[in-house]
Amino acid sequence: MEELKEHLKKFIDIDPIELEEILSYFNMKSVAKKENILEEGQVCKYHFFVLKGVLRKFFVNEKGVEQTTEFAIENWWMTDNMAFEHKLVTSFYIQAVEKSDVVYISQENQEKLLAAFPVMERYFRFVYQRAYAAAQMRVKYLFSLSKEEFYHDMRRKYPQFVQRVPQYLIASYLGFTPEYLSEIRKKINF
């Protein structure tokens, strides 16, 4: 859990003894490639922090096609926020894109953690603000950039995704077919 410790220290000042107590609220799990850690129809009970690997969040649309809405790499959090906060059934899946190690916290433990260590309210406020800002930018890009510009922007800002995530998943995230992404990539290689 060293990665989580270091991540916490970036956002909050915390006594080392308290930090160890904070970590006791979390659990660790290894996730196999393509393993789902959340599935549509389940109550969303956990918030996941990626220690190693890549997760993706997706839903299956009315045509039966998977639509990726979010990725998380090392030091990023992922959950279905609405379902997690309200203990609701989710309409999303969370799946490991590659073998991954995650730390997770239940909604119940997160509430206990926040009550016992108010400084964690500050930490999770930063986490949620960043997630919300990222979602806002994605919506802006969907409406203001061409598909090709969206892909180029992603390559520039998040080269680690382009290198680690299969192209068909990047296409799913960007909202177009793998074939169209292949055409865009051919133009780049000329």
mmCIF file with all atom_site columns, C-alpha atoms in Angstrom:
data_model
loop_
_atom_site.group_PDB
_atom_site.id
_atom_site.type_symbol
_atom_site.label_atom_id
_atom_site.label_alt_id
_atom_site.label_comp_id
_atom_site.label_asym_id
_atom_site.label_entity_id
_atom_site.label_seq_id
_atom_site.pdbx_PDB_ins_code
_atom_site.Cartn_x
_atom_site.Cartn_y
_atom_site.Cartn_z
_atom_site.occupancy
_atom_site.B_iso_or_equiv
_atom_site.pdbx_formal_charge
_atom_site.auth_seq_id
_atom_site.auth_comp_id
_atom_site.auth_asym_id
_atom_site.auth_atom_id
_atom_site.pdbx_PDB_model_num
ATOM 1   C CA . MET A 1 1   ? 0.000   0.000   0.000   1.00 0.00 ? 1   MET A CA 1
ATOM 2   C CA . GLU A 1 2   ? 3.022   2.272   -0.341  1.00 0.00 ? 2   GLU A CA 1
ATOM 3   C CA . GLU A 1 3   ? 1.504   3.831   -3.467  1.00 0.00 ? 3   GLU A CA 1
ATOM 4   C CA . LEU A 1 4   ? -1.642  4.822   -1.574  1.00 0.00 ? 4   LEU A CA 1
ATOM 5   C CA . LYS A 1 5   ? 0.437   6.224   1.304   1.00 0.00 ? 5   LYS A CA 1
ATOM 6   C CA . GLU A 1 6   ? 2.427   8.389   -1.104  1.00 0.00 ? 6   GLU A CA 1
ATOM 7   C CA . HIS A 1 7   ? -0.736  9.504   -2.882  1.00 0.00 ? 7   HIS A CA 1
ATOM 8   C CA . LEU A 1 8   ? -2.351  10.548  0.393   1.00 0.00 ? 8   LEU A CA 1
ATOM 9   C CA . LYS A 1 9   ? 0.751   12.524  1.377   1.00 0.00 ? 9   LYS A CA 1
ATOM 10  C CA . LYS A 1 10  ? 0.492   14.565  -1.835  1.00 0.00 ? 10  LYS A CA 1
ATOM 11  C CA . PHE A 1 11  ? -2.842  15.979  -0.711  1.00 0.00 ? 11  PHE A CA 1
ATOM 12  C CA . ILE A 1 12  ? -2.893  15.969  3.083   1.00 0.00 ? 12  ILE A CA 1
ATOM 13  C CA . ASP A 1 13  ? -0.492  16.313  6.010   1.00 0.00 ? 13  ASP A CA 1
ATOM 14  C CA . ILE A 1 14  ? -0.869  13.262  8.165   1.00 0.00 ? 14  ILE A CA 1
ATOM 15  C CA . ASP A 1 15  ? 0.951   11.820  11.141  1.00 0.00 ? 15  ASP A CA 1
ATOM 16  C CA . PRO A 1 16  ? 2.664   8.482   10.249  1.00 0.00 ? 16  PRO A CA 1
ATOM 17  C CA . ILE A 1 17  ? 0.852   6.661   13.061  1.00 0.00 ? 17  ILE A CA 1
ATOM 18  C CA . GLU A 1 18  ? -2.521  8.001   11.912  1.00 0.00 ? 18  GLU A CA 1
ATOM 19  C CA . LEU A 1 19  ? -1.608  7.070   8.356   1.00 0.00 ? 19  LEU A CA 1
ATOM 20  C CA . GLU A 1 20  ? -1.236  3.420   9.385   1.00 0.00 ? 20  GLU A CA 1
ATOM 21  C CA . GLU A 1 21  ? -4.647  3.576   11.082  1.00 0.00 ? 21  GLU A CA 1
ATOM 22  C CA . ILE A 1 22  ? -6.161  5.114   7.944   1.00 0.00 ? 22  ILE A CA 1
ATOM 23  C CA . LEU A 1 23  ? -4.785  2.281   5.814   1.00 0.00 ? 23  LEU A CA 1
ATOM 24  C CA . SER A 1 24  ? -6.542  -0.266  8.038   1.00 0.00 ? 24  SER A CA 1
ATOM 25  C CA . TYR A 1 25  ? -9.866  0.836   6.498   1.00 0.00 ? 25  TYR A CA 1
ATOM 26  C CA . PHE A 1 26  ? -8.738  -0.416  3.063   1.00 0.00 ? 26  PHE A CA 1
ATOM 27  C CA . ASN A 1 27  ? -8.298  -3.886  1.563   1.00 0.00 ? 27  ASN A CA 1
ATOM 28  C CA . MET A 1 28  ? -6.142  -5.094  -1.329  1.00 0.00 ? 28  MET A CA 1
ATOM 29  C CA . LYS A 1 29  ? -7.028  -7.315  -4.269  1.00 0.00 ? 29  LYS A CA 1
ATOM 30  C CA . SER A 1 30  ? -5.266  -8.653  -7.360  1.00 0.00 ? 30  SER A CA 1
ATOM 31  C CA . VAL A 1 31  ? -7.445  -8.652  -10.459 1.00 0.00 ? 31  VAL A CA 1
ATOM 32  C CA . ALA A 1 32  ? -6.842  -10.808 -13.532 1.00 0.00 ? 32  ALA A CA 1
ATOM 33  C CA . LYS A 1 33  ? -6.901  -9.292  -17.009 1.00 0.00 ? 33  LYS A CA 1
ATOM 34  C CA . LYS A 1 34  ? -10.541 -8.928  -18.211 1.00 0.00 ? 34  LYS A CA 1
ATOM 35  C CA . GLU A 1 35  ? -11.888 -9.766  -14.729 1.00 0.00 ? 35  GLU A CA 1
ATOM 36  C CA . ASN A 1 36  ? -14.891 -7.700  -13.674 1.00 0.00 ? 36  ASN A CA 1
ATOM 37  C CA . ILE A 1 37  ? -14.782 -6.237  -10.175 1.00 0.00 ? 37  ILE A CA 1
ATOM 38  C CA . LEU A 1 38  ? -18.193 -4.645  -10.627 1.00 0.00 ? 38  LEU A CA 1
ATOM 39  C CA . GLU A 1 39  ? -21.020 -5.803  -12.865 1.00 0.00 ? 39  GLU A CA 1
ATOM 40  C CA . GLU A 1 40  ? -24.264 -4.264  -14.038 1.00 0.00 ? 40  GLU A CA 1
ATOM 41  C CA . GLY A 1 41  ? -27.080 -5.174  -11.650 1.00 0.00 ? 41  GLY A CA 1
ATOM 42  C CA . GLN A 1 42  ? -24.875 -5.361  -8.551  1.00 0.00 ? 42  GLN A CA 1
ATOM 43  C CA . VAL A 1 43  ? -25.027 -2.893  -5.686  1.00 0.00 ? 43  VAL A CA 1
ATOM 44  C CA . CYS A 1 44  ? -21.871 -0.789  -5.960  1.00 0.00 ? 44  CYS A CA 1
ATOM 45  C CA . LYS A 1 45  ? -20.169 -1.326  -2.603  1.00 0.00 ? 45  LYS A CA 1
ATOM 46  C CA . TYR A 1 46  ? -16.561 -0.280  -3.287  1.00 0.00 ? 46  TYR A CA 1
ATOM 47  C CA . HIS A 1 47  ? -14.348 2.559   -4.388  1.00 0.00 ? 47  HIS A CA 1
ATOM 48  C CA . PHE A 1 48  ? -11.165 1.266   -6.104  1.00 0.00 ? 48  PHE A CA 1
ATOM 49  C CA . PHE A 1 49  ? -7.660  2.771   -6.119  1.00 0.00 ? 49  PHE A CA 1
ATOM 50  C CA . VAL A 1 50  ? -5.256  1.394   -8.726  1.00 0.00 ? 50  VAL A CA 1
ATOM 51  C CA . LEU A 1 51  ? -1.869  0.405   -7.314  1.00 0.00 ? 51  LEU A CA 1
ATOM 52  C CA . LYS A 1 52  ? -0.745  -1.299  -10.511 1.00 0.00 ? 52  LYS A CA 1
ATOM 53  C CA . GLY A 1 53  ? -2.527  -1.872  -13.805 1.00 0.00 ? 53  GLY A CA 1
ATOM 54  C CA . VAL A 1 54  ? -5.433  -0.367  -15.722 1.00 0.00 ? 54  VAL A CA 1
ATOM 55  C CA . LEU A 1 55  ? -9.177  -0.473  -15.052 1.00 0.00 ? 55  LEU A CA 1
ATOM 56  C CA . ARG A 1 56  ? -11.989 0.613   -17.308 1.00 0.00 ? 56  ARG A CA 1
ATOM 57  C CA . LYS A 1 57  ? -15.612 1.463   -16.605 1.00 0.00 ? 57  LYS A CA 1
ATOM 58  C CA . PHE A 1 58  ? -18.154 0.652   -19.284 1.00 0.00 ? 58  PHE A CA 1
ATOM 59  C CA . PHE A 1 59  ? -21.803 -0.080  -19.958 1.00 0.00 ? 59  PHE A CA 1
ATOM 60  C CA . VAL A 1 60  ? -23.488 -2.199  -22.596 1.00 0.00 ? 60  VAL A CA 1
ATOM 61  C CA . ASN A 1 61  ? -25.724 -0.095  -24.847 1.00 0.00 ? 61  ASN A CA 1
ATOM 62  C CA . GLU A 1 62  ? -29.084 -1.043  -26.365 1.00 0.00 ? 62  GLU A CA 1
ATOM 63  C CA . LYS A 1 63  ? -27.307 -2.628  -29.360 1.00 0.00 ? 63  LYS A CA 1
ATOM 64  C CA . GLY A 1 64  ? -25.249 -4.877  -27.082 1.00 0.00 ? 64  GLY A CA 1
ATOM 65  C CA . VAL A 1 65  ? -22.053 -2.892  -27.686 1.00 0.00 ? 65  VAL A CA 1
ATOM 66  C CA . GLU A 1 66  ? -19.699 -2.065  -24.816 1.00 0.00 ? 66  GLU A CA 1
ATOM 67  C CA . GLN A 1 67  ? -19.200 1.686   -24.381 1.00 0.00 ? 67  GLN A CA 1
ATOM 68  C CA . THR A 1 68  ? -16.154 2.622   -22.296 1.00 0.00 ? 68  THR A CA 1
ATOM 69  C CA . THR A 1 69  ? -16.692 5.762   -20.226 1.00 0.00 ? 69  THR A CA 1
ATOM 70  C CA . GLU A 1 70  ? -13.574 5.935   -18.091 1.00 0.00 ? 70  GLU A CA 1
ATOM 71  C CA . PHE A 1 71  ? -10.106 4.503   -17.514 1.00 0.00 ? 71  PHE A CA 1
ATOM 72  C CA . ALA A 1 72  ? -7.998  4.450   -14.355 1.00 0.00 ? 72  ALA A CA 1
ATOM 73  C CA . ILE A 1 73  ? -4.262  3.819   -14.177 1.00 0.00 ? 73  ILE A CA 1
ATOM 74  C CA . GLU A 1 74  ? -1.890  3.855   -11.227 1.00 0.00 ? 74  GLU A CA 1
ATOM 75  C CA . ASN A 1 75  ? -2.873  6.301   -8.480  1.00 0.00 ? 75  ASN A CA 1
ATOM 76  C CA . TRP A 1 76  ? -6.354  6.902   -9.917  1.00 0.00 ? 76  TRP A CA 1
ATOM 77  C CA . TRP A 1 77  ? -9.668  6.055   -8.276  1.00 0.00 ? 77  TRP A CA 1
ATOM 78  C CA . MET A 1 78  ? -12.687 4.440   -9.925  1.00 0.00 ? 78  MET A CA 1
ATOM 79  C CA . THR A 1 79  ? -16.244 3.584   -8.949  1.00 0.00 ? 79  THR A CA 1
ATOM 80  C CA . ASP A 1 80  ? -19.801 4.283   -10.049 1.00 0.00 ? 80  ASP A CA 1
ATOM 81  C CA . ASN A 1 81  ? -20.015 7.396   -7.888  1.00 0.00 ? 81  ASN A CA 1
ATOM 82  C CA . MET A 1 82  ? -23.799 7.693   -7.784  1.00 0.00 ? 82  MET A CA 1
ATOM 83  C CA . ALA A 1 83  ? -24.353 4.018   -6.995  1.00 0.00 ? 83  ALA A CA 1
ATOM 84  C CA . PHE A 1 84  ? -21.499 3.965   -4.452  1.00 0.00 ? 84  PHE A CA 1
ATOM 85  C CA . GLU A 1 85  ? -22.667 7.028   -2.540  1.00 0.00 ? 85  GLU A CA 1
ATOM 86  C CA . HIS A 1 86  ? -26.305 5.904   -2.418  1.00 0.00 ? 86  HIS A CA 1
ATOM 87  C CA . LYS A 1 87  ? -25.809 2.126   -2.193  1.00 0.00 ? 87  LYS A CA 1
ATOM 88  C CA . LEU A 1 88  ? -27.626 1.629   -5.500  1.00 0.00 ? 88  LEU A CA 1
ATOM 89  C CA . VAL A 1 89  ? -27.558 -1.013  -8.207  1.00 0.00 ? 89  VAL A CA 1
ATOM 90  C CA . THR A 1 90  ? -25.110 -0.018  -10.929 1.00 0.00 ? 90  THR A CA 1
ATOM 91  C CA . SER A 1 91  ? -25.595 0.002   -14.677 1.00 0.00 ? 91  SER A CA 1
ATOM 92  C CA . PHE A 1 92  ? -21.814 -0.145  -15.224 1.00 0.00 ? 92  PHE A CA 1
ATOM 93  C CA . TYR A 1 93  ? -19.055 -2.713  -15.248 1.00 0.00 ? 93  TYR A CA 1
ATOM 94  C CA . ILE A 1 94  ? -15.541 -2.140  -13.932 1.00 0.00 ? 94  ILE A CA 1
ATOM 95  C CA . GLN A 1 95  ? -13.004 -4.445  -15.527 1.00 0.00 ? 95  GLN A CA 1
ATOM 96  C CA . ALA A 1 96  ? -9.226  -4.902  -15.448 1.00 0.00 ? 96  ALA A CA 1
ATOM 97  C CA . VAL A 1 97  ? -7.686  -4.073  -18.836 1.00 0.00 ? 97  VAL A CA 1
ATOM 98  C CA . GLU A 1 98  ? -4.482  -5.733  -17.683 1.00 0.00 ? 98  GLU A CA 1
ATOM 99  C CA . LYS A 1 99  ? -3.532  -7.667  -14.573 1.00 0.00 ? 99  LYS A CA 1
ATOM 100 C CA . SER A 1 100 ? -4.049  -5.128  -11.821 1.00 0.00 ? 100 SER A CA 1
ATOM 101 C CA . ASP A 1 101 ? -3.586  -4.650  -8.100  1.00 0.00 ? 101 ASP A CA 1
ATOM 102 C CA . VAL A 1 102 ? -6.146  -2.458  -6.393  1.00 0.00 ? 102 VAL A CA 1
ATOM 103 C CA . VAL A 1 103 ? -6.901  -1.122  -2.965  1.00 0.00 ? 103 VAL A CA 1
ATOM 104 C CA . TYR A 1 104 ? -10.574 -0.739  -2.186  1.00 0.00 ? 104 TYR A CA 1
ATOM 105 C CA . ILE A 1 105 ? -12.775 0.691   0.499   1.00 0.00 ? 105 ILE A CA 1
ATOM 106 C CA . SER A 1 106 ? -16.427 -0.040  1.184   1.00 0.00 ? 106 SER A CA 1
ATOM 107 C CA . GLN A 1 107 ? -18.960 2.759   1.459   1.00 0.00 ? 107 GLN A CA 1
ATOM 108 C CA . GLU A 1 108 ? -19.465 1.837   5.123   1.00 0.00 ? 108 GLU A CA 1
ATOM 109 C CA . ASN A 1 109 ? -15.720 1.920   5.852   1.00 0.00 ? 109 ASN A CA 1
ATOM 110 C CA . GLN A 1 110 ? -15.312 5.176   3.979   1.00 0.00 ? 110 GLN A CA 1
ATOM 111 C CA . GLU A 1 111 ? -17.981 6.785   6.159   1.00 0.00 ? 111 GLU A CA 1
ATOM 112 C CA . LYS A 1 112 ? -16.256 5.464   9.299   1.00 0.00 ? 112 LYS A CA 1
ATOM 113 C CA . LEU A 1 113 ? -12.885 6.661   7.993   1.00 0.00 ? 113 LEU A CA 1
ATOM 114 C CA . LEU A 1 114 ? -14.196 10.161  7.332   1.00 0.00 ? 114 LEU A CA 1
ATOM 115 C CA . ALA A 1 115 ? -15.748 10.351  10.812  1.00 0.00 ? 115 ALA A CA 1
ATOM 116 C CA . ALA A 1 116 ? -12.552 9.130   12.512  1.00 0.00 ? 116 ALA A CA 1
ATOM 117 C CA . PHE A 1 117 ? -10.136 11.180  10.364  1.00 0.00 ? 117 PHE A CA 1
ATOM 118 C CA . PRO A 1 118 ? -11.718 14.432  9.135   1.00 0.00 ? 118 PRO A CA 1
ATOM 119 C CA . VAL A 1 119 ? -8.558  15.210  7.139   1.00 0.00 ? 119 VAL A CA 1
ATOM 120 C CA . MET A 1 120 ? -9.673  12.443  4.767   1.00 0.00 ? 120 MET A CA 1
ATOM 121 C CA . GLU A 1 121 ? -12.679 14.606  3.826   1.00 0.00 ? 121 GLU A CA 1
ATOM 122 C CA . ARG A 1 122 ? -10.139 16.997  2.310   1.00 0.00 ? 122 ARG A CA 1
ATOM 123 C CA . TYR A 1 123 ? -8.404  14.165  0.470   1.00 0.00 ? 123 TYR A CA 1
ATOM 124 C CA . PHE A 1 124 ? -11.592 12.747  -1.026  1.00 0.00 ? 124 PHE A CA 1
ATOM 125 C CA . ARG A 1 125 ? -12.750 16.262  -1.937  1.00 0.00 ? 125 ARG A CA 1
ATOM 126 C CA . PHE A 1 126 ? -9.621  16.543  -4.111  1.00 0.00 ? 126 PHE A CA 1
ATOM 127 C CA . VAL A 1 127 ? -10.291 13.105  -5.601  1.00 0.00 ? 127 VAL A CA 1
ATOM 128 C CA . TYR A 1 128 ? -13.894 13.954  -6.485  1.00 0.00 ? 128 TYR A CA 1
ATOM 129 C CA . GLN A 1 129 ? -12.999 17.414  -7.804  1.00 0.00 ? 129 GLN A CA 1
ATOM 130 C CA . ARG A 1 130 ? -10.461 15.926  -10.181 1.00 0.00 ? 130 ARG A CA 1
ATOM 131 C CA . ALA A 1 131 ? -12.867 13.229  -11.322 1.00 0.00 ? 131 ALA A CA 1
ATOM 132 C CA . TYR A 1 132 ? -15.587 15.809  -11.938 1.00 0.00 ? 132 TYR A CA 1
ATOM 133 C CA . ALA A 1 133 ? -13.197 18.080  -13.845 1.00 0.00 ? 133 ALA A CA 1
ATOM 134 C CA . ALA A 1 134 ? -12.098 15.157  -16.042 1.00 0.00 ? 134 ALA A CA 1
ATOM 135 C CA . ALA A 1 135 ? -15.733 14.273  -16.776 1.00 0.00 ? 135 ALA A CA 1
ATOM 136 C CA . GLN A 1 136 ? -16.469 17.895  -17.697 1.00 0.00 ? 136 GLN A CA 1
ATOM 137 C CA . MET A 1 137 ? -13.527 17.990  -20.121 1.00 0.00 ? 137 MET A CA 1
ATOM 138 C CA . ARG A 1 138 ? -14.584 14.719  -21.736 1.00 0.00 ? 138 ARG A CA 1
ATOM 139 C CA . VAL A 1 139 ? -18.062 16.113  -22.383 1.00 0.00 ? 139 VAL A CA 1
ATOM 140 C CA . LYS A 1 140 ? -16.550 19.308  -23.799 1.00 0.00 ? 140 LYS A CA 1
ATOM 141 C CA . TYR A 1 141 ? -14.309 17.308  -26.132 1.00 0.00 ? 141 TYR A CA 1
ATOM 142 C CA . LEU A 1 142 ? -17.193 15.120  -27.273 1.00 0.00 ? 142 LEU A CA 1
ATOM 143 C CA . PHE A 1 143 ? -19.114 18.221  -28.323 1.00 0.00 ? 143 PHE A CA 1
ATOM 144 C CA . SER A 1 144 ? -16.337 20.520  -29.541 1.00 0.00 ? 144 SER A CA 1
ATOM 145 C CA . LEU A 1 145 ? -13.665 18.351  -31.171 1.00 0.00 ? 145 LEU A CA 1
ATOM 146 C CA . SER A 1 146 ? -13.836 16.168  -34.220 1.00 0.00 ? 146 SER A CA 1
ATOM 147 C CA . LYS A 1 147 ? -13.270 12.484  -33.542 1.00 0.00 ? 147 LYS A CA 1
ATOM 148 C CA . GLU A 1 148 ? -9.813  12.775  -35.038 1.00 0.00 ? 148 GLU A CA 1
ATOM 149 C CA . GLU A 1 149 ? -8.954  15.804  -32.872 1.00 0.00 ? 149 GLU A CA 1
ATOM 150 C CA . PHE A 1 150 ? -10.251 13.977  -29.787 1.00 0.00 ? 150 PHE A CA 1
ATOM 151 C CA . TYR A 1 151 ? -7.903  11.062  -30.489 1.00 0.00 ? 151 TYR A CA 1
ATOM 152 C CA . HIS A 1 152 ? -4.902  13.353  -31.097 1.00 0.00 ? 152 HIS A CA 1
ATOM 153 C CA . ASP A 1 153 ? -5.626  15.233  -27.877 1.00 0.00 ? 153 ASP A CA 1
ATOM 154 C CA . MET A 1 154 ? -5.802  11.967  -25.954 1.00 0.00 ? 154 MET A CA 1
ATOM 155 C CA . ARG A 1 155 ? -2.495  10.799  -27.472 1.00 0.00 ? 155 ARG A CA 1
ATOM 156 C CA . ARG A 1 156 ? -0.842  14.053  -26.479 1.00 0.00 ? 156 ARG A CA 1
ATOM 157 C CA . LYS A 1 157 ? -2.228  14.280  -22.933 1.00 0.00 ? 157 LYS A CA 1
ATOM 158 C CA . TYR A 1 158 ? -2.324  10.593  -22.002 1.00 0.00 ? 158 TYR A CA 1
ATOM 159 C CA . PRO A 1 159 ? 0.311   8.717   -24.002 1.00 0.00 ? 159 PRO A CA 1
ATOM 160 C CA . GLN A 1 160 ? 0.362   5.979   -21.344 1.00 0.00 ? 160 GLN A CA 1
ATOM 161 C CA . PHE A 1 161 ? -3.207  5.013   -22.314 1.00 0.00 ? 161 PHE A CA 1
ATOM 162 C CA . VAL A 1 162 ? -2.423  4.825   -26.003 1.00 0.00 ? 162 VAL A CA 1
ATOM 163 C CA . GLN A 1 163 ? 0.566   2.599   -25.243 1.00 0.00 ? 163 GLN A CA 1
ATOM 164 C CA . ARG A 1 164 ? -1.138  0.307   -22.701 1.00 0.00 ? 164 ARG A CA 1
ATOM 165 C CA . VAL A 1 165 ? -4.789  0.114   -23.686 1.00 0.00 ? 165 VAL A CA 1
ATOM 166 C CA . PRO A 1 166 ? -5.900  -1.976  -26.680 1.00 0.00 ? 166 PRO A CA 1
ATOM 167 C CA . GLN A 1 167 ? -6.990  0.148   -29.630 1.00 0.00 ? 167 GLN A CA 1
ATOM 168 C CA . TYR A 1 168 ? -10.534 -1.240  -29.652 1.00 0.00 ? 168 TYR A CA 1
ATOM 169 C CA . LEU A 1 169 ? -10.998 0.035   -26.067 1.00 0.00 ? 169 LEU A CA 1
ATOM 170 C CA . ILE A 1 170 ? -9.619  3.459   -26.951 1.00 0.00 ? 170 ILE A CA 1
ATOM 171 C CA . ALA A 1 171 ? -12.074 3.566   -29.865 1.00 0.00 ? 171 ALA A CA 1
ATOM 172 C CA . SER A 1 172 ? -14.894 2.603   -27.481 1.00 0.00 ? 172 SER A CA 1
ATOM 173 C CA . TYR A 1 173 ? -13.913 5.417   -25.109 1.00 0.00 ? 173 TYR A CA 1
ATOM 174 C CA . LEU A 1 174 ? -13.730 7.958   -27.931 1.00 0.00 ? 174 LEU A CA 1
ATOM 175 C CA . GLY A 1 175 ? -17.081 6.861   -29.308 1.00 0.00 ? 175 GLY A CA 1
ATOM 176 C CA . PHE A 1 176 ? -16.109 5.376   -32.638 1.00 0.00 ? 176 PHE A CA 1
ATOM 177 C CA . THR A 1 177 ? -15.323 2.038   -34.243 1.00 0.00 ? 177 THR A CA 1
ATOM 178 C CA . PRO A 1 178 ? -11.918 0.331   -34.133 1.00 0.00 ? 178 PRO A CA 1
ATOM 179 C CA . GLU A 1 179 ? -11.880 0.540   -37.943 1.00 0.00 ? 179 GLU A CA 1
ATOM 180 C CA . TYR A 1 180 ? -12.217 4.334   -37.843 1.00 0.00 ? 180 TYR A CA 1
ATOM 181 C CA . LEU A 1 181 ? -9.421  4.541   -35.259 1.00 0.00 ? 181 LEU A CA 1
ATOM 182 C CA . SER A 1 182 ? -7.264  2.406   -37.552 1.00 0.00 ? 182 SER A CA 1
ATOM 183 C CA . GLU A 1 183 ? -7.852  4.913   -40.373 1.00 0.00 ? 183 GLU A CA 1
ATOM 184 C CA . ILE A 1 184 ? -6.812  7.805   -38.119 1.00 0.00 ? 184 ILE A CA 1
ATOM 185 C CA . ARG A 1 185 ? -3.675  5.955   -37.045 1.00 0.00 ? 185 ARG A CA 1
ATOM 186 C CA . LYS A 1 186 ? -2.740  5.238   -40.684 1.00 0.00 ? 186 LYS A CA 1
ATOM 187 C CA . LYS A 1 187 ? -2.836  8.995   -41.407 1.00 0.00 ? 187 LYS A CA 1
ATOM 188 C CA . ILE A 1 188 ? -0.447  9.603   -38.506 1.00 0.00 ? 188 ILE A CA 1
ATOM 189 C CA . ASN A 1 189 ? 2.031   7.011   -39.759 1.00 0.00 ? 189 ASN A CA 1
ATOM 190 C CA . PHE A 1 190 ? 2.298   8.584   -43.243 1.00 0.00 ? 190 PHE A CA 1
#
